[in-house]
Amino acid sequence: MPEERIEELLEQRDFKQLKLELEDMYPVDLAEIMEELTDKQVVLIFRLLPKEEAAETFSYMNAEMRQVLIDALTDSELQEVMEEMYIDDTVDVLEEMPANVVDRLLLVTDEETRKQINMLLQYPDDSAGSIMNVEYIALRKEMTVAEAILKIRQVGINKETIYTCYVTEKRKLIGSVDVKDLLTTGENKVIEEIMETNPLFVRTLDDKEDVANTIHKYGLIAIPVLDQEMCMVGIVTVDDAMIVLQDEATEDMSVMAGVVPNEESYFGTSVWKHARNRFPWLLFLMLSATITGLILGHFEAALAVMPILNTFIPMLTGTGGNCGSQSSTLIIRGLTVGEIEFKDIFRVLFKEIRVALLVGLCLSMVNGVRVIIMYGDPLLAFAIGLTMIATILLSKTVGCVLPLVAKKCGLDPAIMAAPLITTLVDTGTILVYFAIVTKIFHI
């Protein structure tokens, strides 16, 4: 149902029809539409939703909308929402809220839920423990299939996923079994006979991006999380893994563009904050460009003798920066998905050098023809072509090596992306350019 239809029913105060139509909407779509409505309309619509749908819609809202609802709802209404939300979604909400709001939300939850929430809040933000869900189905190995199915029917309604169940013994993970296997196996069979005895698992302190990549690699719906004593404490589901990968991709894009990562939406971020996030890298790049200026000043005499050399500098530095960015983007992507590791550095370097030679030869020949046509000077065309090949070799070497070194040093490879590589390549290009032309033209 489009935003216009919702506003029309609100103006007509046809709440009965609005409630019926809201029930057919997906919570994620409704959360997006509500961002365009007034605070009063948001509260009114939220109160018309069934409590299950209201809780799910609440989990998709941004922090600003959640704050509006928390301020408007009564404690009993808040309690209903919190009871219907899964624990991991509740923790995500609490992490974005001010301390006074967190206190109020915790007060309306029951003691057991509060205990689980506090446990999850203690894990580092980048760990598997911070995104895991403590609600999963645990079976015993001596259960029959019929008993397992009965348990799923009894408790499954409160679990985020029931497609994979976990077999535990004194909280130790000893196996897993899919619901598909339970439904297609004889009811008298024992779980121990059909369970997978070597299930994949992660630890609570494992990096959440690594966990998300594991889920993606093996095509899992969920993966169990074990604590330091090898006891099962929760699961990470595929939807949470997708959010992690999306957040990591967004962060990498921001860093690669020279912007401080920001979790808020574009329109939800103030002009001041946008400027503050972009200023540090711009300041660094502006000051680092001073080095290029000093190098150009050093070759002022050569430029005075051959002013035409000035006209090729933007082309050479631009081509070098673009080539470096291409290489770094591919390597960062490979590192992110686990396709490339630091031990592959020489294989990567060998491949990029061959690519650089091929690309450099092609570009230098095209540019050489252009220079001869425009200036009628084959020697100048040769000098520019040689510089082009050297520049592309340099830029692709820098572009592929720096992200790998950053990863090895425990840094985010995205830091070694376009802005930084472009600055380094610009400096290297100017040095190579004047080293070649001063030798060829003896200036």
GROMACS .gro file of N, CA and C in nm, residues 298-310 379-380 383-384 433-443:
model
   84
  298HIS      N    1   6.094   2.162  -0.798
  298HIS     CA    2   6.232   2.118  -0.817
  298HIS      C    3   6.268   2.109  -0.966
  299PHE      N    4   6.167   2.076  -1.050
  299PHE     CA    5   6.191   2.063  -1.194
  299PHE      C    6   6.142   2.186  -1.270
  300GLU      N    7   6.140   2.298  -1.204
  300GLU     CA    8   6.093   2.422  -1.266
  300GLU      C    9   6.177   2.460  -1.388
  301ALA      N   10   6.307   2.433  -1.378
  301ALA     CA   11   6.395   2.469  -1.490
  301ALA      C   12   6.360   2.388  -1.615
  302ALA      N   13   6.332   2.258  -1.595
  302ALA     CA   14   6.297   2.173  -1.709
  302ALA      C   15   6.166   2.219  -1.772
  303LEU      N   16   6.073   2.259  -1.689
  303LEU     CA   17   5.944   2.307  -1.741
  303LEU      C   18   5.960   2.439  -1.815
  304ALA      N   19   6.056   2.521  -1.770
  304ALA     CA   20   6.081   2.649  -1.838
  304ALA      C   21   6.139   2.626  -1.977
  305VAL      N   22   6.223   2.522  -1.990
  305VAL     CA   23   6.283   2.490  -2.119
  305VAL      C   24   6.179   2.427  -2.213
  306MET      N   25   6.096   2.336  -2.158
  306MET     CA   26   5.993   2.267  -2.238
  306MET      C   27   5.857   2.282  -2.170
  307PRO      N   28   5.792   2.396  -2.185
  307PRO     CA   29   5.661   2.418  -2.120
  307PRO      C   30   5.556   2.314  -2.158
  308ILE      N   31   5.574   2.251  -2.275
  308ILE     CA   32   5.476   2.153  -2.321
  308ILE      C   33   5.466   2.033  -2.227
  309LEU      N   34   5.572   2.011  -2.148
  309LEU     CA   35   5.570   1.898  -2.054
  309LEU      C   36   5.458   1.911  -1.952
  310ASN      N   37   5.421   2.034  -1.922
  310ASN     CA   38   5.312   2.060  -1.825
  310ASN      C   39   5.181   1.997  -1.869
  379LEU      N   40   5.999   1.177  -3.063
  379LEU     CA   41   6.077   1.160  -2.940
  379LEU      C   42   5.993   1.193  -2.817
  380LEU      N   43   5.910   1.297  -2.829
  380LEU     CA   44   5.819   1.331  -2.720
  380LEU      C   45   5.716   1.219  -2.699
  383ALA      N   46   5.885   0.942  -2.509
  383ALA     CA   47   5.906   0.976  -2.367
  383ALA      C   48   5.776   0.962  -2.288
  384ILE      N   49   5.669   1.013  -2.347
  384ILE     CA   50   5.539   1.005  -2.278
  384ILE      C   51   5.492   0.860  -2.271
  433TYR      N   52   5.826   1.064  -1.435
  433TYR     CA   53   5.808   1.146  -1.555
  433TYR      C   54   5.931   1.233  -1.580
  434PHE      N   55   5.970   1.307  -1.477
  434PHE     CA   56   6.083   1.399  -1.497
  434PHE      C   57   6.217   1.326  -1.504
  435ALA      N   58   6.226   1.210  -1.441
  435ALA     CA   59   6.347   1.131  -1.454
  435ALA      C   60   6.365   1.087  -1.599
  436ILE      N   61   6.256   1.051  -1.666
  436ILE     CA   62   6.263   1.004  -1.805
  436ILE      C   63   6.285   1.119  -1.903
  437VAL      N   64   6.206   1.228  -1.890
  437VAL     CA   65   6.218   1.336  -1.988
  437VAL      C   66   6.350   1.411  -1.973
  438THR      N   67   6.402   1.424  -1.853
  438THR     CA   68   6.531   1.494  -1.839
  438THR      C   69   6.644   1.412  -1.900
  439LYS      N   70   6.633   1.280  -1.894
  439LYS     CA   71   6.735   1.194  -1.956
  439LYS      C   72   6.725   1.197  -2.108
  440ILE      N   73   6.602   1.189  -2.159
  440ILE     CA   74   6.584   1.182  -2.304
  440ILE      C   75   6.616   1.315  -2.372
  441PHE      N   76   6.571   1.425  -2.307
  441PHE     CA   77   6.587   1.558  -2.370
  441PHE      C   78   6.710   1.633  -2.315
  442HIS      N   79   6.782   1.572  -2.219
  442HIS     CA   80   6.904   1.634  -2.163
  442HIS      C   81   6.877   1.775  -2.111
  443ILE      N   82   6.774   1.788  -2.028
  443ILE     CA   83   6.741   1.920  -1.973
  443ILE      C   84   6.753   1.918  -1.820
   0.00000   0.00000   0.00000
